[in-house]
């Protein structure tokens, strides 16, 4: 998980805007951007520029920031009773504070053992383990069809790339794909496995992908619309 400075609430008119202040030696000018993962406004200050100038810029752009933040998918905290989709099946988090031992998946449930303060971390670990299992199985199946073999499969928590294929044949995937419909995960895995045959996006590459998955366009569309929501699972709302 990427380390982020905690957001601070800045009063803009009557609205408390969650703001992360960033001082950057490389920044040439004061700037604002939306952090869609944490649901905050990031104000980048060049060295020596005081915060009050940042606040002034925020005030001038308050309507823009409010609109952008409102448009984000709601942050989905991990807590007892929260429902997370694993592939095509919704799973409710069931907290068993008095149980010891491993967390596990049951019928439509993720059973999370141990103290409440460990629940988010233990839920993420369970999701990640399940992602590794499912993505690994898919990759093995697709690789078998094309007669290729990934060197290794790694899981990451990326923001913008759902999968990648390194020149040495190592495939990497966002573990968050486990929360996408199965056909979407299937397509992303197919795409990266096909790169083991064709390290480009030529018509020959797309022909390999089409052998493995018919869902190219629909999966791109799904990820464009719903991918940002996957990034918000397990995040607390800023501010
Ligand atoms: Zn590609």
PDB file of C-alpha atoms and ligand atoms in Angstrom:
ATOM      1  CA  UNK A   1       0.000   0.000   0.000  1.00  0.00           C
ATOM      2  CA  UNK A   2       1.369   3.399  -0.875  1.00  0.00           C
ATOM      3  CA  UNK A   3       2.228   5.648   2.015  1.00  0.00           C
ATOM      4  CA  UNK A   4       0.247   8.838   2.014  1.00  0.00           C
ATOM      5  CA  UNK A   5       0.303  11.785   4.317  1.00  0.00           C
ATOM      6  CA  UNK A   6      -2.957  12.052   6.233  1.00  0.00           C
ATOM      7  CA  UNK A   7      -5.476  14.449   4.824  1.00  0.00           C
ATOM      8  CA  UNK A   8      -6.187  17.630   6.703  1.00  0.00           C
ATOM      9  CA  UNK A   9      -9.542  19.355   6.541  1.00  0.00           C
ATOM     10  CA  UNK A  10      -9.451  22.830   5.077  1.00  0.00           C
ATOM     11  CA  UNK A  11     -12.525  24.974   5.425  1.00  0.00           C
ATOM     12  CA  UNK A  12     -13.620  26.292   2.032  1.00  0.00           C
ATOM     13  CA  UNK A  13     -16.697  28.423   2.494  1.00  0.00           C
ATOM     14  CA  UNK A  14     -18.859  26.052   4.537  1.00  0.00           C
ATOM     15  CA  UNK A  15     -17.285  22.896   3.244  1.00  0.00           C
ATOM     16  CA  UNK A  16     -14.446  20.921   4.867  1.00  0.00           C
ATOM     17  CA  UNK A  17     -12.246  19.798   2.027  1.00  0.00           C
ATOM     18  CA  UNK A  18      -9.812  16.899   2.704  1.00  0.00           C
ATOM     19  CA  UNK A  19      -6.399  18.159   1.606  1.00  0.00           C
ATOM     20  CA  UNK A  20      -2.979  16.533   1.471  1.00  0.00           C
ATOM     21  CA  UNK A  21      -0.110  19.015   1.406  1.00  0.00           C
ATOM     22  CA  UNK A  22       2.925  18.016  -0.603  1.00  0.00           C
ATOM     23  CA  UNK A  23       6.118  20.014  -0.843  1.00  0.00           C
ATOM     24  CA  UNK A  24       8.086  19.089  -3.932  1.00  0.00           C
ATOM     25  CA  UNK A  25      11.531  20.363  -4.836  1.00  0.00           C
ATOM     26  CA  UNK A  26      10.773  19.587  -8.469  1.00  0.00           C
ATOM     27  CA  UNK A  27       7.465  21.439  -8.617  1.00  0.00           C
ATOM     28  CA  UNK A  28       7.656  24.622 -10.672  1.00  0.00           C
ATOM     29  CA  UNK A  29       4.343  25.981  -9.588  1.00  0.00           C
ATOM     30  CA  UNK A  30       1.552  25.561  -7.120  1.00  0.00           C
ATOM     31  CA  UNK A  31      -0.926  22.944  -8.300  1.00  0.00           C
ATOM     32  CA  UNK A  32      -4.009  20.954  -7.323  1.00  0.00           C
ATOM     33  CA  UNK A  33      -4.993  17.458  -8.249  1.00  0.00           C
ATOM     34  CA  UNK A  34      -7.550  14.941  -7.090  1.00  0.00           C
ATOM     35  CA  UNK A  35      -6.296  11.729  -5.467  1.00  0.00           C
ATOM     36  CA  UNK A  36      -9.059   9.329  -6.525  1.00  0.00           C
ATOM     37  CA  UNK A  37      -7.800   6.502  -4.327  1.00  0.00           C
ATOM     38  CA  UNK A  38      -7.948   8.356  -1.035  1.00  0.00           C
ATOM     39  CA  UNK A  39     -10.613  10.877  -1.994  1.00  0.00           C
ATOM     40  CA  UNK A  40      -8.636  13.998  -1.252  1.00  0.00           C
ATOM     41  CA  UNK A  41      -7.214  17.054  -2.984  1.00  0.00           C
ATOM     42  CA  UNK A  42      -3.426  17.051  -3.232  1.00  0.00           C
ATOM     43  CA  UNK A  43      -1.879  20.516  -3.138  1.00  0.00           C
ATOM     44  CA  UNK A  44       1.685  20.559  -4.412  1.00  0.00           C
ATOM     45  CA  UNK A  45       3.797  23.454  -3.209  1.00  0.00           C
ATOM     46  CA  UNK A  46       7.185  24.355  -4.644  1.00  0.00           C
ATOM     47  CA  UNK A  47       9.748  24.984  -1.873  1.00  0.00           C
ATOM     48  CA  UNK A  48       9.276  28.330  -0.172  1.00  0.00           C
ATOM     49  CA  UNK A  49       5.669  28.817  -1.251  1.00  0.00           C
ATOM     50  CA  UNK A  50       3.504  29.264   1.844  1.00  0.00           C
ATOM     51  CA  UNK A  51       0.373  27.212   2.463  1.00  0.00           C
ATOM     52  CA  UNK A  52      -1.830  30.281   2.488  1.00  0.00           C
ATOM     53  CA  UNK A  53      -1.242  30.602  -1.276  1.00  0.00           C
ATOM     54  CA  UNK A  54      -2.349  26.986  -1.592  1.00  0.00           C
ATOM     55  CA  UNK A  55      -5.468  27.762   0.411  1.00  0.00           C
ATOM     56  CA  UNK A  56      -6.157  30.693  -1.888  1.00  0.00           C
ATOM     57  CA  UNK A  57      -5.885  28.417  -4.927  1.00  0.00           C
ATOM     58  CA  UNK A  58      -8.187  25.908  -3.225  1.00  0.00           C
ATOM     59  CA  UNK A  59     -10.734  28.604  -2.534  1.00  0.00           C
ATOM     60  CA  UNK A  60     -10.677  29.659  -6.168  1.00  0.00           C
ATOM     61  CA  UNK A  61     -11.248  26.036  -7.228  1.00  0.00           C
ATOM     62  CA  UNK A  62     -13.560  24.887  -4.443  1.00  0.00           C
ATOM     63  CA  UNK A  63     -16.507  24.150  -6.737  1.00  0.00           C
ATOM     64  CA  UNK A  64     -14.321  22.099  -9.071  1.00  0.00           C
ATOM     65  CA  UNK A  65     -12.823  20.092  -6.188  1.00  0.00           C
ATOM     66  CA  UNK A  66     -16.201  19.446  -4.582  1.00  0.00           C
ATOM     67  CA  UNK A  67     -17.647  18.207  -7.864  1.00  0.00           C
ATOM     68  CA  UNK A  68     -14.681  15.895  -8.518  1.00  0.00           C
ATOM     69  CA  UNK A  69     -14.730  14.417  -5.012  1.00  0.00           C
ATOM     70  CA  UNK A  70     -18.487  13.876  -5.121  1.00  0.00           C
ATOM     71  CA  UNK A  71     -18.123  11.942  -8.375  1.00  0.00           C
ATOM     72  CA  UNK A  72     -15.793   9.357  -6.797  1.00  0.00           C
ATOM     73  CA  UNK A  73     -17.060   5.939  -5.817  1.00  0.00           C
ATOM     74  CA  UNK A  74     -17.633   5.830  -2.057  1.00  0.00           C
ATOM     75  CA  UNK A  75     -14.718   4.478  -0.042  1.00  0.00           C
ATOM     76  CA  UNK A  76     -15.527   0.977   1.116  1.00  0.00           C
ATOM     77  CA  UNK A  77     -14.151   0.297   4.589  1.00  0.00           C
ATOM     78  CA  UNK A  78     -13.463  -3.276   5.658  1.00  0.00           C
ATOM     79  CA  UNK A  79     -15.645  -3.978   8.674  1.00  0.00           C
ATOM     80  CA  UNK A  80     -17.972  -6.620  10.027  1.00  0.00           C
ATOM     81  CA  UNK A  81     -20.928  -7.018   7.657  1.00  0.00           C
ATOM     82  CA  UNK A  82     -19.348  -5.174   4.705  1.00  0.00           C
ATOM     83  CA  UNK A  83     -19.986  -6.961   1.418  1.00  0.00           C
ATOM     84  CA  UNK A  84     -17.146  -7.462  -1.050  1.00  0.00           C
ATOM     85  CA  UNK A  85     -17.579  -9.218  -4.356  1.00  0.00           C
ATOM     86  CA  UNK A  86     -15.132 -11.981  -5.067  1.00  0.00           C
ATOM     87  CA  UNK A  87     -15.497 -12.646  -8.759  1.00  0.00           C
ATOM     88  CA  UNK A  88     -19.211 -13.145  -9.314  1.00  0.00           C
ATOM     89  CA  UNK A  89     -20.172 -13.903  -5.707  1.00  0.00           C
ATOM     90  CA  UNK A  90     -20.783 -11.293  -2.989  1.00  0.00           C
ATOM     91  CA  UNK A  91     -19.064 -12.167   0.288  1.00  0.00           C
ATOM     92  CA  UNK A  92     -19.942 -10.563   3.603  1.00  0.00           C
ATOM     93  CA  UNK A  93     -17.185 -10.021   6.145  1.00  0.00           C
ATOM     94  CA  UNK A  94     -18.006 -12.028   9.287  1.00  0.00           C
ATOM     95  CA  UNK A  95     -15.854 -11.015  12.210  1.00  0.00           C
ATOM     96  CA  UNK A  96     -15.124 -13.759  14.764  1.00  0.00           C
ATOM     97  CA  UNK A  97     -13.171 -11.865  17.413  1.00  0.00           C
ATOM     98  CA  UNK A  98     -12.919 -14.824  19.783  1.00  0.00           C
ATOM     99  CA  UNK A  99     -11.791 -17.335  17.199  1.00  0.00           C
ATOM    100  CA  UNK A 100      -8.116 -17.932  16.700  1.00  0.00           C
ATOM    101  CA  UNK A 101      -6.524 -19.487  13.664  1.00  0.00           C
ATOM    102  CA  UNK A 102      -6.575 -18.587  10.008  1.00  0.00           C
ATOM    103  CA  UNK A 103      -9.145 -16.432   8.269  1.00  0.00           C
ATOM    104  CA  UNK A 104     -11.082 -18.336   5.624  1.00  0.00           C
ATOM    105  CA  UNK A 105     -13.725 -18.141   2.909  1.00  0.00           C
ATOM    106  CA  UNK A 106     -17.065 -19.772   3.542  1.00  0.00           C
ATOM    107  CA  UNK A 107     -20.300 -19.800   1.539  1.00  0.00           C
ATOM    108  CA  UNK A 108     -20.792 -16.120   0.696  1.00  0.00           C
ATOM    109  CA  UNK A 109     -18.674 -15.075   3.656  1.00  0.00           C
ATOM    110  CA  UNK A 110     -15.173 -14.109   4.584  1.00  0.00           C
ATOM    111  CA  UNK A 111     -14.585 -15.233   8.131  1.00  0.00           C
ATOM    112  CA  UNK A 112     -12.048 -12.961   9.789  1.00  0.00           C
ATOM    113  CA  UNK A 113     -10.632 -14.100  13.098  1.00  0.00           C
ATOM    114  CA  UNK A 114      -8.819 -12.095  15.741  1.00  0.00           C
ATOM    115  CA  UNK A 115      -9.110  -8.682  17.334  1.00  0.00           C
ATOM    116  CA  UNK A 116     -11.077  -5.914  15.632  1.00  0.00           C
ATOM    117  CA  UNK A 117      -8.047  -3.729  15.136  1.00  0.00           C
ATOM    118  CA  UNK A 118      -6.525  -6.398  12.873  1.00  0.00           C
ATOM    119  CA  UNK A 119      -9.672  -6.914  10.813  1.00  0.00           C
ATOM    120  CA  UNK A 120      -8.864  -4.630   7.851  1.00  0.00           C
ATOM    121  CA  UNK A 121      -5.338  -5.987   7.515  1.00  0.00           C
ATOM    122  CA  UNK A 122      -6.426  -9.598   7.842  1.00  0.00           C
ATOM    123  CA  UNK A 123      -9.251  -9.124   5.347  1.00  0.00           C
ATOM    124  CA  UNK A 124      -6.843  -7.611   2.820  1.00  0.00           C
ATOM    125  CA  UNK A 125      -4.476 -10.545   3.348  1.00  0.00           C
ATOM    126  CA  UNK A 126      -7.289 -13.012   2.703  1.00  0.00           C
ATOM    127  CA  UNK A 127      -8.368 -11.139  -0.447  1.00  0.00           C
ATOM    128  CA  UNK A 128      -4.812 -11.065  -1.671  1.00  0.00           C
ATOM    129  CA  UNK A 129      -4.306 -14.774  -1.054  1.00  0.00           C
ATOM    130  CA  UNK A 130      -7.526 -15.561  -2.906  1.00  0.00           C
ATOM    131  CA  UNK A 131      -6.441 -13.288  -5.752  1.00  0.00           C
ATOM    132  CA  UNK A 132      -3.164 -15.172  -5.999  1.00  0.00           C
ATOM    133  CA  UNK A 133      -4.958 -18.490  -6.156  1.00  0.00           C
ATOM    134  CA  UNK A 134      -7.519 -17.427  -8.772  1.00  0.00           C
ATOM    135  CA  UNK A 135      -5.161 -15.425 -10.962  1.00  0.00           C
ATOM    136  CA  UNK A 136      -2.585 -18.207 -10.803  1.00  0.00           C
ATOM    137  CA  UNK A 137      -5.162 -20.777 -11.923  1.00  0.00           C
ATOM    138  CA  UNK A 138      -6.287 -18.601 -14.819  1.00  0.00           C
ATOM    139  CA  UNK A 139      -2.756 -17.903 -15.924  1.00  0.00           C
ATOM    140  CA  UNK A 140      -1.907 -21.608 -15.890  1.00  0.00           C
ATOM    141  CA  UNK A 141      -4.977 -22.416 -17.949  1.00  0.00           C
ATOM    142  CA  UNK A 142      -4.373 -19.670 -20.538  1.00  0.00           C
ATOM    143  CA  UNK A 143      -0.660 -20.398 -20.727  1.00  0.00           C
ATOM    144  CA  UNK A 144      -1.468 -24.048 -21.433  1.00  0.00           C
ATOM    145  CA  UNK A 145      -3.652 -23.055 -24.404  1.00  0.00           C
ATOM    146  CA  UNK A 146      -0.877 -20.954 -25.934  1.00  0.00           C
ATOM    147  CA  UNK A 147       1.906 -23.343 -24.968  1.00  0.00           C
ATOM    148  CA  UNK A 148       3.808 -20.751 -22.929  1.00  0.00           C
ATOM    149  CA  UNK A 149       4.929 -20.559 -19.337  1.00  0.00           C
ATOM    150  CA  UNK A 150       5.185 -17.417 -17.190  1.00  0.00           C
ATOM    151  CA  UNK A 151       8.459 -17.133 -15.332  1.00  0.00           C
ATOM    152  CA  UNK A 152       6.661 -15.940 -12.216  1.00  0.00           C
ATOM    153  CA  UNK A 153       3.381 -14.303 -11.237  1.00  0.00           C
ATOM    154  CA  UNK A 154       3.375 -11.391  -8.818  1.00  0.00           C
ATOM    155  CA  UNK A 155       0.589  -9.472  -7.167  1.00  0.00           C
ATOM    156  CA  UNK A 156       0.748  -5.714  -6.749  1.00  0.00           C
ATOM    157  CA  UNK A 157      -1.480  -2.892  -5.580  1.00  0.00           C
ATOM    158  CA  UNK A 158      -1.222  -0.663  -8.616  1.00  0.00           C
ATOM    159  CA  UNK A 159      -3.355   2.345  -9.374  1.00  0.00           C
ATOM    160  CA  UNK A 160      -3.575   2.419 -13.109  1.00  0.00           C
ATOM    161  CA  UNK A 161      -2.288  -0.851 -14.584  1.00  0.00           C
ATOM    162  CA  UNK A 162      -4.256  -4.002 -13.923  1.00  0.00           C
ATOM    163  CA  UNK A 163      -1.613  -6.258 -15.345  1.00  0.00           C
ATOM    164  CA  UNK A 164       1.827  -6.206 -16.893  1.00  0.00           C
ATOM    165  CA  UNK A 165       4.291  -8.538 -18.547  1.00  0.00           C
ATOM    166  CA  UNK A 166       8.030  -7.981 -18.090  1.00  0.00           C
ATOM    167  CA  UNK A 167      10.530  -8.908 -20.808  1.00  0.00           C
ATOM    168  CA  UNK A 168      11.771 -11.800 -18.658  1.00  0.00           C
ATOM    169  CA  UNK A 169       8.288 -13.360 -18.699  1.00  0.00           C
ATOM    170  CA  UNK A 170       7.226 -12.295 -15.209  1.00  0.00           C
ATOM    171  CA  UNK A 171       3.548 -11.380 -15.077  1.00  0.00           C
ATOM    172  CA  UNK A 172       2.195  -8.937 -12.512  1.00  0.00           C
ATOM    173  CA  UNK A 173      -1.415  -8.240 -11.617  1.00  0.00           C
ATOM    174  CA  UNK A 174      -3.347  -6.016  -9.277  1.00  0.00           C
ATOM    175  CA  UNK A 175      -4.741  -8.245  -6.534  1.00  0.00           C
ATOM    176  CA  UNK A 176      -7.874  -6.059  -6.712  1.00  0.00           C
ATOM    177  CA  UNK A 177      -8.896  -7.910  -9.890  1.00  0.00           C
ATOM    178  CA  UNK A 178     -10.248 -10.613  -7.592  1.00  0.00           C
ATOM    179  CA  UNK A 179     -13.109  -8.182  -6.861  1.00  0.00           C
ATOM    180  CA  UNK A 180     -13.967  -7.753 -10.560  1.00  0.00           C
ATOM    181  CA  UNK A 181     -16.385 -10.093 -12.374  1.00  0.00           C
ATOM    182  CA  UNK A 182     -14.695 -13.320 -13.395  1.00  0.00           C
ATOM    183  CA  UNK A 183     -14.808 -12.546 -17.101  1.00  0.00           C
ATOM    184  CA  UNK A 184     -12.959  -9.258 -16.485  1.00  0.00           C
ATOM    185  CA  UNK A 185     -10.182 -10.927 -14.500  1.00  0.00           C
ATOM    186  CA  UNK A 186     -10.094 -13.674 -17.106  1.00  0.00           C
ATOM    187  CA  UNK A 187      -9.539 -11.113 -19.856  1.00  0.00           C
ATOM    188  CA  UNK A 188      -6.762  -9.241 -18.015  1.00  0.00           C
ATOM    189  CA  UNK A 189      -4.923 -12.498 -17.341  1.00  0.00           C
ATOM    190  CA  UNK A 190      -5.420 -13.577 -20.963  1.00  0.00           C
ATOM    191  CA  UNK A 191      -3.973 -10.268 -22.140  1.00  0.00           C
ATOM    192  CA  UNK A 192      -0.778 -10.613 -20.132  1.00  0.00           C
ATOM    193  CA  UNK A 193      -0.342 -14.302 -20.930  1.00  0.00           C
ATOM    194  CA  UNK A 194      -0.680 -13.454 -24.642  1.00  0.00           C
ATOM    195  CA  UNK A 195       2.278 -11.079 -24.213  1.00  0.00           C
ATOM    196  CA  UNK A 196       4.407 -14.146 -23.516  1.00  0.00           C
ATOM    197  CA  UNK A 197       3.855 -14.907 -27.209  1.00  0.00           C
ATOM    198  CA  UNK A 198       3.826 -11.357 -28.603  1.00  0.00           C
ATOM    199  CA  UNK A 199       5.519  -8.580 -26.642  1.00  0.00           C
ATOM    200  CA  UNK A 200       3.548  -5.854 -28.458  1.00  0.00           C
ATOM    201  CA  UNK A 201      -0.006  -4.857 -29.338  1.00  0.00           C
ATOM    202  CA  UNK A 202       0.102  -5.971 -32.971  1.00  0.00           C
ATOM    203  CA  UNK A 203      -2.789  -7.699 -34.770  1.00  0.00           C
ATOM    204  CA  UNK A 204      -0.949 -10.968 -34.108  1.00  0.00           C
ATOM    205  CA  UNK A 205      -1.055 -10.206 -30.377  1.00  0.00           C
ATOM    206  CA  UNK A 206      -4.775  -9.460 -30.412  1.00  0.00           C
ATOM    207  CA  UNK A 207      -5.382 -12.707 -32.306  1.00  0.00           C
ATOM    208  CA  UNK A 208      -3.725 -14.594 -29.429  1.00  0.00           C
ATOM    209  CA  UNK A 209      -5.869 -12.732 -26.904  1.00  0.00           C
ATOM    210  CA  UNK A 210      -9.012 -13.549 -28.876  1.00  0.00           C
ATOM    211  CA  UNK A 211      -8.175 -17.245 -28.653  1.00  0.00           C
ATOM    212  CA  UNK A 212      -8.284 -16.949 -24.867  1.00  0.00           C
ATOM    213  CA  UNK A 213     -11.023 -14.420 -24.155  1.00  0.00           C
ATOM    214  CA  UNK A 214     -13.827 -12.848 -26.191  1.00  0.00           C
ATOM    215  CA  UNK A 215     -14.256 -10.012 -23.683  1.00  0.00           C
ATOM    216  CA  UNK A 216     -11.603  -7.494 -24.709  1.00  0.00           C
ATOM    217  CA  UNK A 217     -13.839  -4.498 -25.369  1.00  0.00           C
ATOM    218  CA  UNK A 218     -16.321  -5.190 -22.605  1.00  0.00           C
ATOM    219  CA  UNK A 219     -13.532  -5.719 -20.063  1.00  0.00           C
ATOM    220  CA  UNK A 220     -11.809  -2.460 -21.003  1.00  0.00           C
ATOM    221  CA  UNK A 221     -15.133  -0.705 -20.628  1.00  0.00           C
ATOM    222  CA  UNK A 222     -15.884  -2.356 -17.280  1.00  0.00           C
ATOM    223  CA  UNK A 223     -12.488  -1.427 -15.853  1.00  0.00           C
ATOM    224  CA  UNK A 224     -12.774   2.145 -17.072  1.00  0.00           C
ATOM    225  CA  UNK A 225     -16.108   2.542 -15.320  1.00  0.00           C
ATOM    226  CA  UNK A 226     -15.684   0.386 -12.226  1.00  0.00           C
ATOM    227  CA  UNK A 227     -11.917   0.104 -11.782  1.00  0.00           C
ATOM    228  CA  UNK A 228     -11.713   3.280  -9.653  1.00  0.00           C
ATOM    229  CA  UNK A 229     -14.247   1.714  -7.271  1.00  0.00           C
ATOM    230  CA  UNK A 230     -12.010  -1.344  -6.811  1.00  0.00           C
ATOM    231  CA  UNK A 231      -9.214   1.010  -5.777  1.00  0.00           C
ATOM    232  CA  UNK A 232     -11.423   2.401  -3.003  1.00  0.00           C
ATOM    233  CA  UNK A 233     -12.051  -0.896  -1.238  1.00  0.00           C
ATOM    234  CA  UNK A 234     -10.339  -0.962   2.143  1.00  0.00           C
ATOM    235  CA  UNK A 235      -9.676   2.770   2.221  1.00  0.00           C
ATOM    236  CA  UNK A 236     -11.010   5.037   4.851  1.00  0.00           C
ATOM    237  CA  UNK A 237     -12.704   8.165   3.569  1.00  0.00           C
ATOM    238  CA  UNK A 238     -10.253  11.028   3.906  1.00  0.00           C
ATOM    239  CA  UNK A 239     -11.117  13.701   6.411  1.00  0.00           C
TER     240      UNK A 239
HETATM  241 ZN1  LIG B   1      -0.669  -5.228 -23.295  1.00  0.00          ZN
END
